[in-house]
Structure formats: structure tokens, C-alpha cells
Amino acid sequence: MEFNFQNNQIDIVEIPSIGDLHYTGVERNYLKVRIINSLILGLVFSIILGSLFFTDLRESADGRWVYLGLVVLFILLFVLSLLSSVKGFQYMSYALRERDIVFKKGWIWKSQTMIPFKRVQHCEVNQSPVERFFELAKLKVYTAGGSASDLSISGLNPQVAERLKHFITTQNGNDEEE
Amino acid sequence: MTKRNDLANQFVEPRRQSLVAIVLIIYKYYKIILRQVWPFFLVLVLGSRGNMRDKWESYFFYAVLVIGGISMIFAILNYFKHYYYIENDELHVSKGVFKKQKISIPLERVQTINFEENIFHRVLGVTSLKIDTAGSIKKEFDLDAVTKNEARGIRDYILSRKEDLETSQIQSLSEHDVEGVENEELITQLSFVDLLKIGISYNHLKSAGLIIGAIFWLYTEVDDLFPNILPQKFDEREMYEAAISTGLMMLLFVTVFFLVISFSYSLIRAIIRYYDLSFKRRGNGFKIISGLFTRQEFSALDSKIQLVGWKDNLLQKKLFGIYDLSLKQAGSVAINSKKSFVVPGIIEEKIQAIIDFHFEDLDLTKFEFTPVSIKMLHRSWLYLMVLCLIFLPVAYLTASFRGMIIISAMFLFFGYTAFRKYQKTKYGISQDVLCIKGGTFGDENVLIKLHKIQSIELTRSPYQNRHRLGSVKIYTASGKSVIPYLPIEEAIRITDRLMFKVESSNKPWM
């Protein structure tokens, strides 16, 4: 047996590469969902700040500084969350191949997850109330590798999500019969 | 064959566990109850005072009595309602007092059968039987106490039937051809000297270092603060100086004391867990028996092992040349720490022997290892430098010369650690196996069969993105391994290759 990395029975060029795949972005509407989620966070922040405003926090000089610090921190967090909703959205895309599914995401920390259909334990499609309103669905693909290795693609058209789910599960079944 | 038929007939009749199981079931119940209520108990003992306390105590006493009584009755009923038998190549268990439960499992779905004996089992001469299945059914098939002969009989019967069934159904799926179940080969055993070695070479330095570091830091903090505060308060400089010298003595004392404690603790732990350990090859898997009070039998089937790793620390390496070997198995439900087993004190030859068994004569010396990008080191150094630039001025401003020296020394040490880590991090891929090496002062090695990979993630941090690098994270059913800091083209190539291997292989991962 040879253990040299380059010495394969298969020409390395012929192995399909994830480098040159055509990726499909998620639905445009999902951007709205993300922005709404950020706004909800902003709302929660405002409520917290608002209720703090009526406590005795601002009566002392130190308290006022703390309050000011909180305001600045919350604004920063809110802006960051809004920015990452918009920016992160642009990087979310997926690609389907004959034998696996690839999902790409990440604005600052980028990642690309690949799951072979063979290793899929099960698939599910679910919708949050907000997602339902915008006619979106989330596809979750589970493996035995633990939660970190699972895929979750948000912002899909519900029909597309169902089709993907069907495709993935049937591919998986075919393989097992072989 | 007649022997097997005898065995088969033996288990057809529904049967109960050994009578002493009642004791063990009661013990199990009490343990569970105690685990639930001990915080309550603690609150009671510590919290209440005076009359209230008396009142509560009497309530508590009655509660204990009632709960204890009820669970005892339950344990006895449970015992009499618990039957098991093997029929039509299925293991049937029927149990339950109020809620009747009848469950069965095809023998070929049984993955491993482990024996576990705690001190009560050993006194009573019985063993508990843990039957692990491939599906999501968890502990339903466990038996609390059966006689040792019977336990062995059940296991041998199930495993041999399982093999017959598997070979008749699937022609070539199994990685090894069928070997006899009885076929056992001793790989290694730990003697008392080995246990001593394990105790000595346990990473005391790391824990001692942490504690000493913390003490030293506290000491310098005090040193920085006290010249301003203490003399004003006490008016006596000598007192402070005396405090410092006793402090140093204390430090020395604490260090020695700690080392002694740490050593005895790890030695006792090693003896309790690994006493008389024997590591055997049994059929298509490994069998490990060890323990002083609780004799644990741990079986790891080849098909269930997802990761094989071994590592050492500086002491283990320099003094004895021994490694901690870990066999990580896929759990039936989720990743479960009980499914992985660490065997300490294994010498290199034995590791090679284990690899030979599990990876079919894989020759590690023929592996070609590729280092990761030097940018990994650069990034660590960059971060350390940034931190250094923050801390040093702080130390300078608080006018602590000693602080500055300590901080510089620490950063030099961390810088060196990063260098070692970079030097050690390597990976190699053969036809079927991925090997990742790492470690700082000791060595770490991980071997993964390529077809056991569940999914792969390619990640890029901002730094990596700027330098066209990426990390490949490889997920298996018992944890992940990372090849960090590769040039992005190489990372993609490896990912493609691994994916290809997983997808083109027909071998099951479990």
C-alpha cells in the first residue's frame, strides 16, 4: 500500500471541488426578518434603558456615568447587530450537489459546512411566526457529529425547503440500499 | 453447535435477575434520590436554626422514612416484575410495576455488552450488564444484577448470534471478516509499577504551576499595594517585611504540600480506576477490564470507534515513554463521555499494536506529514505582542519593576509555547486514514478513519482571510478534530478529498 498523499488511484483534478461551486443565495425577504430581529433587540434595549431612566440611578454622579455607559454600549451593540444582519445576509448561500449539501456563511468569521447525504441522520423544516409571515422556512440537517456540525439554512422558500428536505432524505435512502 | 443450542434454550424461558438484584436496585434508587435531594438536605442542615430546625428535622425524618420505604417496596416489586428472555433472535425485556413495558431488540442491533461491578456487586458475586444498542433506546435493556456465569453466557450467546445474523444478511459490509467471539488476545496489562508511573507522571506541573502562578501574582499584588497602605496602617515596616519572608516560606510550603497532595491524589485515582487493567483484543473490538472497587469492563467495537488518540506530557515522555490512549466511540444517543475510554500508561509499541488491529496494519512511519502554515505562529505572536503592549505600560505606570519582569517572562514563555505548538502541528492523509499531530511540550496524535467523518467545516477568521488561509474542522460522531491554518487552496483540496472519500466509500460509519 502507498501512503503518499499525491499518489491516488483517482486523478486529483477529477475530484469535484467545493472551490468552484455555484452558490444560491437565500430569499431576499429573509433580510427583512433579520432586520426585524435586530429591531426587536433594539426595542428590548430601549425598554431596559427606559425603565432604568425612572430609577434612582441618575440621582448620583456615578449613576449617571453608568447610565451613559449603558446607553453607549447598547447603541453600539444595536448598530453592530443591525450591521451583521445586513452584512451577514449577503454571505449566506448554499449549494446542492449529487452527494452533499454545502452551506456558506459569515461576514467576519467565514465558514463553509459540508454534509454528505450519506451521513444525514434526519432533516426538518420549521418556521417561526415572523418567518411564516414572510413566507420563509428554515431547513435543518442533522448528522451524528453533534450540534456544531449540523446545518441550518434559514430564509428558504417553504416549497424549496420541502423539496430540499425530500431530496436529501431520498438520496440518503438510496445510498443505504446500495 | 450443540453448545450454542444449549445456550439458546437456556435463555428462552423468561427469567428474573439474581435475587440479590433487589439490594442493588434499592441501592440504585437511593443513590438517585440522594442525588436529587442533597441540596435540600444541605440547606436544611445549614440554614435553619433553633425551634424551626427541630421542626424541620422531624419533617425531614418522616419524609426520608416514607420515601425510603416506598422506594424499597418499589425496588422489590420491580424485581419481581422484571423478566428477560431471548426468543427468535430478539432480546425481550418486560418490566414495570404500574406502567407495564414490553420491549425487544433484534440481537443484531446490539452493539456492545459491558459488565460493570461496583463494590456491592463484587461482595455479592454478581455483575450488572449494560447492553448498548445502535438505536436511540437508551438504558432499557440494562440488567442490574445477574450471576457472572449467566452474564457471560448471555454475552457470548448474543454476540455469536449477532455475528451469524450479520454474516447471513450482509456479505461484505463488515470491515473484518468474522472472527470467533471467543477469540481473545491480550495486548497489554498494567502492573503496580505502571500505576506508580502513571501517578508520578500525571501533569502535576500544570496544576501546580497554575496554583503557584496565582499565589505569586497575589504576592506581587500585595507587594505593590502594601508599601503604600500597610506601613501607614501599622506603622511598622518590619512587620511587613516579616510578613513577606513568612509569605515566601508559605509559598515554598504550599508548593511542596500541593505537589504531595497532587501526587497522592493522582496515584490513588490511578489505582482505583486502573488497578489490574488488562487490554485485550476480542473479536472485532477491544476489551478493557480495570478497577479496584468497581471492576469495569469496557468494550469498544471497531465499528463504533470513531477516533483513536494518544498523547503524553513532558514527564510521561522524558521519564517513562508512556502515553494516554483514548478510544472514542459513538454514543447511542449523543456524544457521551462514558463512551470514550482513556487507558493511561501505554508504551509506544503497544500503541502500534493497537493501531495494527484497528487500522489494519497502518504504518505510521510511512505517513507523510505536512506542517501547517507559519502564519499560525505569526498570529499567536501578534496577539501576544498586542497584549504585551497593553500590559507592560500598565506595569510601568504602576511603577512595578518586578511586575514588568514577570509579565515579560510570561509573554516569552507563551511565545515559546506558541512556537512549540506550531512545530508540533502536522497532518497526514493516507488512503483511508487521517492523522493529526499536535501538542506543546508533549505530543498529541489523533487517527480517524476517513469514512467515519460526519461533516466538514472550512472556516476563515479575519486574520486567516487576509492571509488566504483556512482551518478544516472534521466532525465525527465522537467529537471534532481541526487542521488549523492551511493555505486556502490546500484546505479546499483536503476538504474535497475527504468529502470524496466519505462519499465514495460504502463502509458504514457505525
XYZ file of C-alpha atoms in Angstrom:
688
model
C 0.000 0.000 0.000
C 1.151 3.521 -0.732
C 0.596 6.291 1.768
C 1.727 9.182 -0.334
C -0.883 11.881 -0.436
C -0.401 12.601 -4.134
C -0.451 9.002 -5.200
C -4.109 8.303 -5.763
C -5.940 5.944 -7.983
C -8.128 8.901 -8.837
C -6.739 11.910 -10.582
C -6.959 14.730 -8.083
C -8.244 17.126 -10.737
C -11.245 14.901 -11.211
C -12.372 15.172 -7.631
C -15.171 17.708 -7.636
C -14.163 20.820 -5.749
C -16.159 22.972 -3.400
C -13.989 25.865 -4.533
C -15.791 26.408 -7.830
C -19.406 25.780 -6.959
C -22.308 27.907 -7.961
C -23.969 29.038 -4.760
C -27.588 30.074 -4.364
C -28.354 32.914 -2.015
C -31.273 32.782 0.407
C -34.544 34.649 -0.168
C -34.447 38.427 -0.207
C -37.279 38.532 2.321
C -35.039 36.919 4.890
C -33.081 40.153 5.111
C -36.271 41.763 6.430
C -36.584 39.046 9.051
C -33.035 39.618 10.175
C -33.541 43.354 10.347
C -36.769 42.882 12.305
C -34.919 40.613 14.739
C -32.300 43.326 15.205
C -35.019 45.919 15.729
C -36.619 43.702 18.359
C -33.271 43.582 20.112
C -33.127 47.384 19.855
C -36.611 47.574 21.331
C -35.598 45.378 24.259
C -32.583 47.609 24.840
C -34.762 50.737 24.748
C -37.201 49.227 27.225
C -34.369 48.378 29.601
C -32.877 51.852 29.274
C -36.294 53.452 29.556
C -37.157 51.644 32.757
C -33.710 52.366 34.195
C -34.319 56.058 33.488
C -37.042 56.163 36.128
C -34.973 54.525 38.842
C -32.679 56.449 41.186
C -29.704 55.562 39.037
C -29.391 59.106 37.642
C -29.511 60.808 41.008
C -25.844 60.274 41.771
C -22.953 61.360 39.567
C -21.614 57.801 39.342
C -25.041 56.503 38.439
C -25.281 58.980 35.580
C -21.968 57.786 34.200
C -23.082 54.181 34.463
C -26.289 55.077 32.658
C -24.407 56.913 29.939
C -22.064 53.944 29.580
C -25.024 51.609 29.197
C -26.580 53.853 26.566
C -23.369 53.906 24.541
C -22.890 50.132 24.928
C -26.446 49.359 23.876
C -26.272 51.669 20.880
C -23.020 50.039 19.819
C -24.486 46.557 20.211
C -27.593 47.554 18.314
C -25.644 49.058 15.433
C -23.391 46.010 15.332
C -26.346 43.657 15.309
C -28.037 45.634 12.529
C -24.838 45.711 10.544
C -24.248 41.995 10.936
C -27.857 41.259 9.945
C -27.347 43.091 6.683
C -23.755 42.109 6.030
C -24.140 38.536 7.204
C -27.138 38.081 4.964
C -25.044 38.702 1.868
C -22.757 35.840 2.727
C -25.428 33.232 3.310
C -25.695 30.858 0.408
C -25.926 27.186 -0.254
C -25.138 24.708 -2.983
C -26.514 21.283 -3.625
C -24.516 18.547 -5.219
C -25.382 14.992 -6.078
C -23.979 13.674 -2.858
C -23.781 16.544 -0.439
C -25.042 19.930 0.587
C -22.785 22.914 1.216
C -23.711 25.987 3.223
C -21.634 29.131 3.354
C -21.989 31.935 5.842
C -20.169 34.578 7.835
C -19.414 38.239 7.457
C -16.373 38.457 9.712
C -15.751 34.803 10.550
C -16.485 32.854 7.423
C -17.414 29.246 7.358
C -18.458 26.650 4.877
C -20.089 23.453 6.095
C -20.416 20.323 4.029
C -22.593 17.359 4.858
C -22.659 14.230 2.722
C -26.232 12.942 2.345
C -24.940 9.585 3.486
C -24.245 10.959 6.918
C -27.545 12.781 7.369
C -29.489 11.479 10.356
C -32.617 13.449 9.669
C -33.904 16.674 8.201
C -36.541 19.085 9.334
C -38.213 22.210 8.039
C -39.575 24.728 10.501
C -40.953 28.243 10.571
C -41.020 30.884 13.252
C -44.053 33.211 13.325
C -42.058 36.020 11.717
C -40.751 33.646 9.080
C -44.261 32.430 8.372
C -45.413 35.976 7.821
C -42.715 36.493 5.201
C -43.272 33.041 3.713
C -39.927 31.687 4.672
C -38.753 28.441 6.214
C -35.676 27.038 7.850
C -34.104 23.767 6.824
C -32.163 21.857 9.447
C -29.914 18.967 8.565
C -28.703 16.782 11.408
C -25.737 14.451 11.498
C -24.344 12.253 14.231
C -21.482 14.703 14.604
C -23.189 16.832 17.223
C -24.843 20.205 17.094
C -21.741 22.036 15.924
C -21.661 20.079 12.710
C -25.330 20.410 11.878
C -26.566 22.657 9.142
C -29.317 25.175 9.484
C -30.294 27.170 6.426
C -32.687 29.987 7.175
C -34.570 32.129 4.704
C -35.670 29.499 2.226
C -38.873 29.497 0.272
C -41.055 26.893 2.086
C -41.561 24.872 -1.092
C -37.854 24.918 -1.822
C -37.118 23.872 1.745
C -39.518 20.941 1.482
C -38.034 19.929 -1.863
C -34.535 20.099 -0.449
C -35.583 18.038 2.524
C -37.197 15.463 0.289
C -34.169 15.350 -1.967
C -31.742 14.945 0.908
C -33.720 12.214 2.634
C -34.339 10.235 -0.553
C -30.687 10.470 -1.578
C -29.788 9.209 1.838
C -32.171 6.265 1.486
C -30.825 5.304 -1.922
C -27.343 5.125 -0.600
C -28.290 2.830 2.188
C -29.865 0.379 -0.186
C -26.713 0.067 -2.247
C -23.422 -26.033 17.725
C -24.945 -28.126 20.455
C -23.344 -25.870 22.996
C -24.970 -22.908 21.348
C -28.340 -24.602 21.282
C -27.997 -25.311 24.937
C -27.260 -21.686 25.486
C -30.205 -20.675 23.359
C -32.570 -22.943 25.245
C -31.235 -21.596 28.457
C -32.487 -18.104 27.680
C -35.830 -18.925 26.092
C -37.587 -19.151 29.435
C -38.481 -15.766 30.872
C -36.203 -15.264 33.808
C -35.553 -12.824 36.598
C -32.280 -11.369 37.648
C -30.326 -12.798 40.540
C -32.195 -12.375 43.815
C -29.552 -10.068 45.202
C -30.581 -7.639 42.497
C -33.133 -6.341 44.995
C -30.336 -4.992 47.161
C -28.699 -3.352 44.190
C -31.939 -1.891 42.887
C -32.588 -0.385 46.295
C -29.063 0.971 46.330
C -29.592 2.431 42.862
C -32.855 4.063 43.876
C -31.364 5.591 46.988
C -28.464 6.927 45.022
C -30.819 8.587 42.555
C -32.978 10.019 45.328
C -29.986 11.249 47.269
C -28.633 12.928 44.174
C -31.913 14.770 43.774
C -32.377 15.925 47.343
C -28.899 16.588 48.674
C -29.037 20.378 48.066
C -32.298 20.434 50.011
C -30.664 18.430 52.767
C -27.715 20.814 52.827
C -29.971 23.832 53.090
C -31.783 22.168 55.921
C -28.666 21.415 57.885
C -27.006 24.747 57.342
C -29.922 27.089 57.010
C -32.444 26.624 59.761
C -31.912 27.332 63.455
C -33.469 26.662 66.812
C -37.053 25.514 67.065
C -37.626 25.773 63.365
C -34.757 23.418 62.885
C -36.200 20.799 65.190
C -39.498 21.045 63.439
C -37.932 20.748 60.023
C -35.752 17.927 61.130
C -38.686 15.873 62.263
C -40.487 16.559 58.995
C -37.407 15.641 57.158
C -37.016 12.468 59.143
C -40.547 11.380 58.248
C -40.024 12.310 54.632
C -36.887 10.206 54.486
C -38.703 7.338 56.130
C -41.651 7.489 53.746
C -39.590 7.940 50.602
C -37.173 5.260 51.735
C -39.973 2.825 52.472
C -41.786 3.474 49.224
C -38.694 3.076 47.127
C -37.854 -0.143 48.905
C -41.262 -1.563 48.095
C -40.857 -0.351 44.544
C -37.486 -1.981 44.236
C -38.886 -5.313 45.366
C -41.918 -5.097 43.087
C -39.692 -4.009 40.291
C -37.502 -7.004 40.761
C -40.396 -9.450 40.608
C -41.873 -7.794 37.541
C -38.647 -7.695 35.607
C -38.191 -10.548 33.169
C -35.905 -11.073 30.258
C -35.509 -13.777 27.679
C -34.176 -14.374 24.214
C -36.526 -15.659 21.566
C -36.461 -15.567 17.763
C -33.146 -13.770 17.848
C -34.568 -10.951 19.856
C -33.869 -9.943 23.387
C -37.128 -9.334 25.214
C -37.482 -7.432 28.434
C -40.739 -6.987 30.258
C -40.862 -4.780 33.292
C -42.754 -2.112 35.153
C -44.979 -2.084 38.199
C -47.713 0.325 37.203
C -46.708 1.113 33.682
C -46.034 -2.207 32.028
C -43.333 -2.178 29.472
C -42.504 -4.851 26.976
C -39.567 -4.157 24.781
C -37.499 -6.206 22.460
C -34.462 -5.690 20.353
C -33.113 -7.756 17.477
C -29.801 -9.237 18.520
C -28.008 -7.830 15.506
C -28.768 -4.314 16.724
C -26.887 -4.907 19.948
C -23.630 -3.019 19.710
C -21.708 -3.813 22.830
C -22.296 -5.574 26.087
C -20.395 -4.263 29.068
C -20.130 -5.625 32.574
C -19.900 -3.247 35.450
C -19.372 -4.190 39.049
C -19.377 -1.812 41.938
C -18.298 -2.855 45.394
C -21.710 -4.346 46.226
C -21.682 -6.432 43.093
C -18.296 -7.797 43.995
C -19.288 -8.648 47.522
C -22.412 -10.368 46.274
C -20.646 -12.066 43.389
C -22.826 -10.678 40.625
C -22.398 -8.239 37.782
C -24.510 -5.633 36.058
C -24.990 -5.916 32.355
C -25.101 -2.844 30.159
C -26.429 -3.541 26.723
C -25.715 -0.828 24.242
C -27.784 -0.624 21.108
C -27.398 1.243 17.862
C -30.739 2.957 18.067
C -31.943 5.646 20.383
C -33.228 3.251 23.022
C -31.069 4.010 25.972
C -30.852 2.019 29.148
C -33.950 -0.076 28.711
C -32.080 -3.321 28.413
C -29.678 -2.965 31.288
C -29.731 -5.621 33.953
C -28.819 -4.638 37.483
C -27.528 -7.913 38.771
C -27.046 -11.339 37.275
C -24.601 -14.018 38.263
C -21.304 -13.849 36.480
C -21.775 -17.141 34.701
C -25.107 -16.094 33.359
C -23.793 -12.712 32.280
C -21.013 -14.376 30.348
C -23.478 -16.810 28.850
C -25.785 -14.025 27.692
C -22.972 -12.053 26.197
C -21.388 -14.933 24.356
C -24.717 -16.066 23.051
C -25.847 -12.635 21.866
C -22.524 -11.808 20.264
C -22.244 -15.103 18.455
C -25.847 -14.966 17.234
C -25.330 -11.372 16.181
C -22.364 -12.380 14.087
C -24.270 -15.219 12.454
C -27.123 -12.902 11.643
C -24.873 -10.210 10.294
C -22.904 -12.515 8.059
C -26.004 -14.126 6.692
C -27.536 -10.774 5.825
C -24.625 -8.726 4.651
C -21.868 -10.247 2.653
C -19.038 -7.793 2.746
C -20.042 -4.789 4.786
C -18.153 -5.767 7.865
C -14.631 -4.438 7.853
C -13.082 -7.567 9.156
C -14.153 -10.985 8.273
C -15.794 -12.850 11.040
C -13.564 -13.835 13.869
C -14.653 -16.026 16.663
C -16.198 -14.239 19.582
C -14.172 -16.275 21.993
C -11.005 -15.200 20.269
C -9.175 -13.089 22.808
C -5.679 -11.743 22.660
C -4.012 -9.875 25.455
C -2.406 -6.663 24.218
C -1.183 -5.151 27.424
C -1.580 -5.191 31.166
C -0.770 -2.612 33.806
C 1.322 -3.682 36.765
C 1.558 -1.810 40.043
C 4.788 -0.210 38.833
C 2.916 1.078 35.805
C 0.287 2.595 38.061
C 3.046 4.262 40.059
C 4.442 5.663 36.835
C 1.034 6.984 35.894
C 0.680 8.597 39.293
C 4.102 10.218 39.142
C 3.880 11.442 35.584
C 0.434 12.932 35.907
C 0.582 16.550 34.900
C 1.284 17.929 38.375
C 3.305 20.729 36.932
C 0.346 22.164 35.107
C -1.892 22.242 38.157
C 0.974 23.183 40.476
C 2.059 25.859 38.025
C -1.405 27.328 37.921
C -1.667 27.493 41.694
C 1.841 28.786 42.206
C 1.259 31.348 39.478
C -1.887 32.527 41.202
C -0.121 32.738 44.556
C 2.811 34.571 43.020
C 0.515 37.026 41.345
C -1.293 37.660 44.610
C 2.041 38.093 46.337
C 3.246 40.689 43.827
C -0.077 42.460 44.038
C 0.312 42.657 47.814
C 3.886 43.744 47.344
C 2.804 46.538 45.041
C -0.001 47.741 47.230
C 1.310 47.295 50.723
C 4.274 49.688 50.733
C 1.744 52.484 50.414
C -1.006 51.109 52.573
C 0.432 48.770 55.143
C 3.115 50.935 56.784
C 0.608 53.742 57.250
C -1.783 51.409 58.884
C 0.592 49.521 61.098
C 3.437 51.980 61.345
C 5.862 49.137 61.281
C 7.853 48.347 58.258
C 9.485 45.305 59.884
C 6.201 43.662 60.368
C 5.587 43.896 56.686
C 8.981 42.518 55.874
C 8.465 39.666 58.288
C 5.165 39.045 56.560
C 6.965 38.857 53.222
C 9.518 36.316 54.399
C 6.891 34.173 56.060
C 4.961 34.586 52.820
C 7.894 33.126 50.903
C 8.148 30.271 53.353
C 4.467 29.745 52.986
C 4.840 29.690 49.241
C 7.510 27.023 49.438
C 5.481 25.059 51.914
C 2.324 25.329 49.827
C 4.207 24.209 46.734
C 5.613 21.117 48.399
C 2.335 20.428 50.106
C 0.484 20.800 46.861
C 2.841 18.511 44.973
C 2.414 15.842 47.636
C -1.363 16.192 47.537
C -1.471 16.197 43.763
C 0.767 13.160 43.563
C -1.129 11.132 46.131
C -4.428 12.120 44.593
C -3.428 11.042 41.102
C -1.821 7.870 42.404
C -4.926 6.902 44.359
C -7.101 7.770 41.408
C -4.932 5.694 39.091
C -5.068 2.736 41.466
C -8.828 2.922 41.941
C -9.577 3.257 38.257
C -6.835 1.318 36.572
C -5.903 -1.368 39.078
C -5.088 -4.632 37.347
C -6.010 -3.249 33.965
C -5.950 -5.617 31.059
C -6.343 -4.503 27.493
C -7.450 -7.244 25.131
C -8.349 -7.713 21.528
C -11.659 -9.532 21.434
C -13.262 -10.389 18.109
C -13.762 -7.145 16.210
C -13.041 -4.861 19.073
C -11.164 -4.191 22.246
C -11.976 -5.151 25.772
C -10.627 -3.331 28.772
C -11.118 -4.530 32.328
C -9.926 -2.459 35.246
C -10.711 -1.010 38.644
C -10.102 -1.705 42.292
C -13.531 -1.361 43.908
C -15.666 -1.165 40.816
C -14.467 -3.624 38.225
C -15.364 -2.059 34.941
C -15.451 -3.923 31.742
C -15.400 -1.714 28.733
C -15.852 -2.988 25.208
C -15.123 -0.979 22.133
C -16.095 -2.453 18.805
C -14.076 -1.397 15.786
C -17.208 -0.251 14.053
C -18.118 2.042 16.930
C -14.701 3.582 17.482
C -14.618 6.931 15.735
C -11.400 8.445 16.981
C -8.220 6.933 18.298
C -5.905 9.326 20.053
C -2.813 9.143 22.183
C -0.842 11.814 23.929
C 1.803 12.337 26.543
C 3.063 15.186 28.656
C 6.631 16.188 29.237
C 7.016 13.986 32.317
C 5.478 10.941 30.686
C 7.663 11.450 27.658
C 11.002 12.103 29.357
C 10.662 9.773 32.320
C 8.815 6.706 31.113
C 7.837 6.984 27.468
C 4.205 6.233 28.196
C 1.062 7.588 26.605
C -2.587 8.078 27.460
C -4.546 6.235 24.831
C -8.146 7.183 24.187
C -10.713 5.260 22.231
C -13.678 7.428 21.424
C -16.866 5.679 20.493
C -20.076 6.958 19.049
C -22.730 7.086 21.717
C -26.165 5.676 21.112
C -27.883 8.987 21.774
C -25.407 11.798 21.721
C -21.765 12.309 22.390
C -21.346 10.797 25.760
C -18.180 10.955 27.767
C -18.795 7.457 29.088
C -18.392 6.170 25.573
C -14.787 7.142 25.405
C -12.203 5.380 27.411
C -8.767 6.588 28.333
C -6.134 3.993 29.035
C -3.042 5.519 30.578
C 0.450 4.151 30.764
C 0.644 2.574 27.335
C 4.078 2.325 25.744
C 4.690 3.108 22.102
C 4.942 -0.494 20.856
C 1.580 -1.300 22.339
C 0.073 1.735 20.682
C 1.418 0.441 17.404
C -0.115 -2.953 18.163
C -3.489 -1.350 18.823
C -3.227 0.647 15.621
C -2.353 -2.523 13.743
C -5.531 -4.131 14.998
C -7.837 -1.226 14.437
C -6.416 0.270 11.258
C -5.344 -2.936 9.553
C -1.583 -2.670 9.718
C -1.343 1.020 9.139
C 2.292 2.023 9.136
C 2.606 5.435 10.732
C 6.249 5.713 9.791
C 5.268 5.767 6.127
C 2.871 8.622 6.693
C 3.895 11.858 5.068
C 3.208 14.748 7.376
C 2.601 18.259 6.162
C 3.167 21.179 8.512
C 0.593 23.928 8.855
C 1.243 27.490 7.777
C 3.792 29.506 9.747
C 1.126 32.195 9.876
C -0.364 30.275 12.797
C 2.730 31.153 14.808
C 2.756 34.710 13.499
C -0.817 35.236 14.589
C -0.157 33.922 18.110
C 2.890 36.167 18.378
C 0.947 39.118 17.050
C -1.743 38.662 19.681
C 0.831 38.233 22.417
C 2.595 41.378 21.253
C -0.619 43.381 21.340
C -1.386 42.101 24.833
C 2.188 42.844 25.875
C 1.870 46.397 24.585
C -1.196 46.817 26.772
C 0.165 45.200 29.928
C 3.725 46.492 30.006
C 2.787 50.204 30.133
C 0.280 49.398 32.867
C 3.022 47.693 34.848
C 5.337 50.621 34.131
C 2.764 53.179 35.257
C 2.102 51.348 38.493
C 5.879 51.547 38.929
C 6.350 47.871 39.489
C 9.658 46.741 38.073
C 9.083 43.200 39.255
C 5.685 43.199 37.607
C 7.298 44.180 34.310
C 9.825 41.364 34.569
C 7.142 38.831 35.378
C 4.957 40.000 32.527
C 7.858 39.877 30.078
C 8.823 36.414 31.265
C 5.249 35.243 30.910
C 4.982 36.547 27.385
C 8.297 34.992 26.432
C 7.020 31.703 27.802
C 3.743 31.962 25.915
C 5.655 32.933 22.796
C 7.783 29.828 23.174
C 4.681 27.689 23.793
C 3.131 29.027 20.595
C 6.319 28.130 18.752
C 6.288 24.591 20.115
C 2.651 24.233 19.219
C 3.285 25.389 15.684
C 6.212 22.989 15.354
C 4.140 20.050 16.515
C 1.003 20.679 14.492
C 1.067 18.479 11.416
C -1.290 16.356 9.450
C -1.118 13.432 7.077
C -3.679 11.637 4.955
C -3.287 8.116 3.663
C -5.724 6.171 1.548
C -8.117 5.590 4.414
C -6.830 7.369 7.466
C -6.313 10.941 8.599
C -3.687 11.646 11.224
C -3.375 14.954 13.038
C -0.466 15.677 15.334
C -0.294 18.413 17.894
C 0.761 19.244 21.424
C 3.051 21.758 23.040
C 5.569 20.066 25.297
C 4.172 16.593 24.934
C 2.763 15.064 21.783
C -0.821 14.584 20.731
C -1.950 12.280 17.965
C -5.357 11.600 16.528
C -6.267 8.989 13.944
C -9.570 8.983 12.099
C -10.780 6.547 9.508
C -11.877 8.707 6.610
C -15.225 7.002 6.141
C -16.170 7.845 9.722
C -16.263 11.566 9.029
C -19.724 13.051 9.506
C -19.274 16.524 8.119
C -16.581 19.031 7.366
C -16.413 22.739 8.022
C -13.984 25.124 6.424
C -13.564 28.284 8.473
C -11.705 31.516 7.998
C -11.150 34.126 10.673
C -10.485 37.714 9.545
C -6.754 37.155 10.008
C -6.871 33.938 8.032
C -8.953 35.590 5.361
C -6.401 38.343 4.932
C -3.602 35.834 4.512
C -5.585 33.442 2.328
C -5.698 30.718 4.973
C -8.351 28.465 6.386
C -8.915 25.824 9.041
C -10.507 22.476 8.287
C -12.770 21.167 11.045
C -13.566 17.495 10.820
C -16.600 16.279 12.714
C -17.077 12.673 13.707
C -19.722 11.075 15.879
C -17.422 11.435 18.858
C -16.075 14.921 18.533
C -14.190 17.102 16.153
C -10.604 17.482 15.085
C -9.102 20.537 13.495
C -6.336 21.030 10.965
C -5.617 24.697 11.574
C -4.011 27.330 9.365
C -3.644 25.874 5.922
C -3.248 27.854 2.727
C -6.784 28.137 1.407
C -6.061 26.152 -1.760
C -4.667 23.306 0.307
C -7.599 23.477 2.709
C -10.051 23.231 -0.187
C -8.092 20.389 -1.716
C -8.126 18.445 1.539
C -11.813 19.106 2.073
C -12.574 17.905 -1.448
C -10.502 14.818 -0.943
C -12.056 13.956 2.402
C -15.563 14.534 1.060
C -14.759 12.352 -1.903
C -13.519 9.620 0.404
C -16.631 9.753 2.567
C -18.991 9.809 -0.384
C -17.305 7.118 -2.427
C -16.966 4.705 0.482
C -19.640 2.139 1.135
C -18.479 1.369 4.622
C -20.902 2.318 7.385
C -19.599 4.737 9.980
C -21.066 2.654 12.777
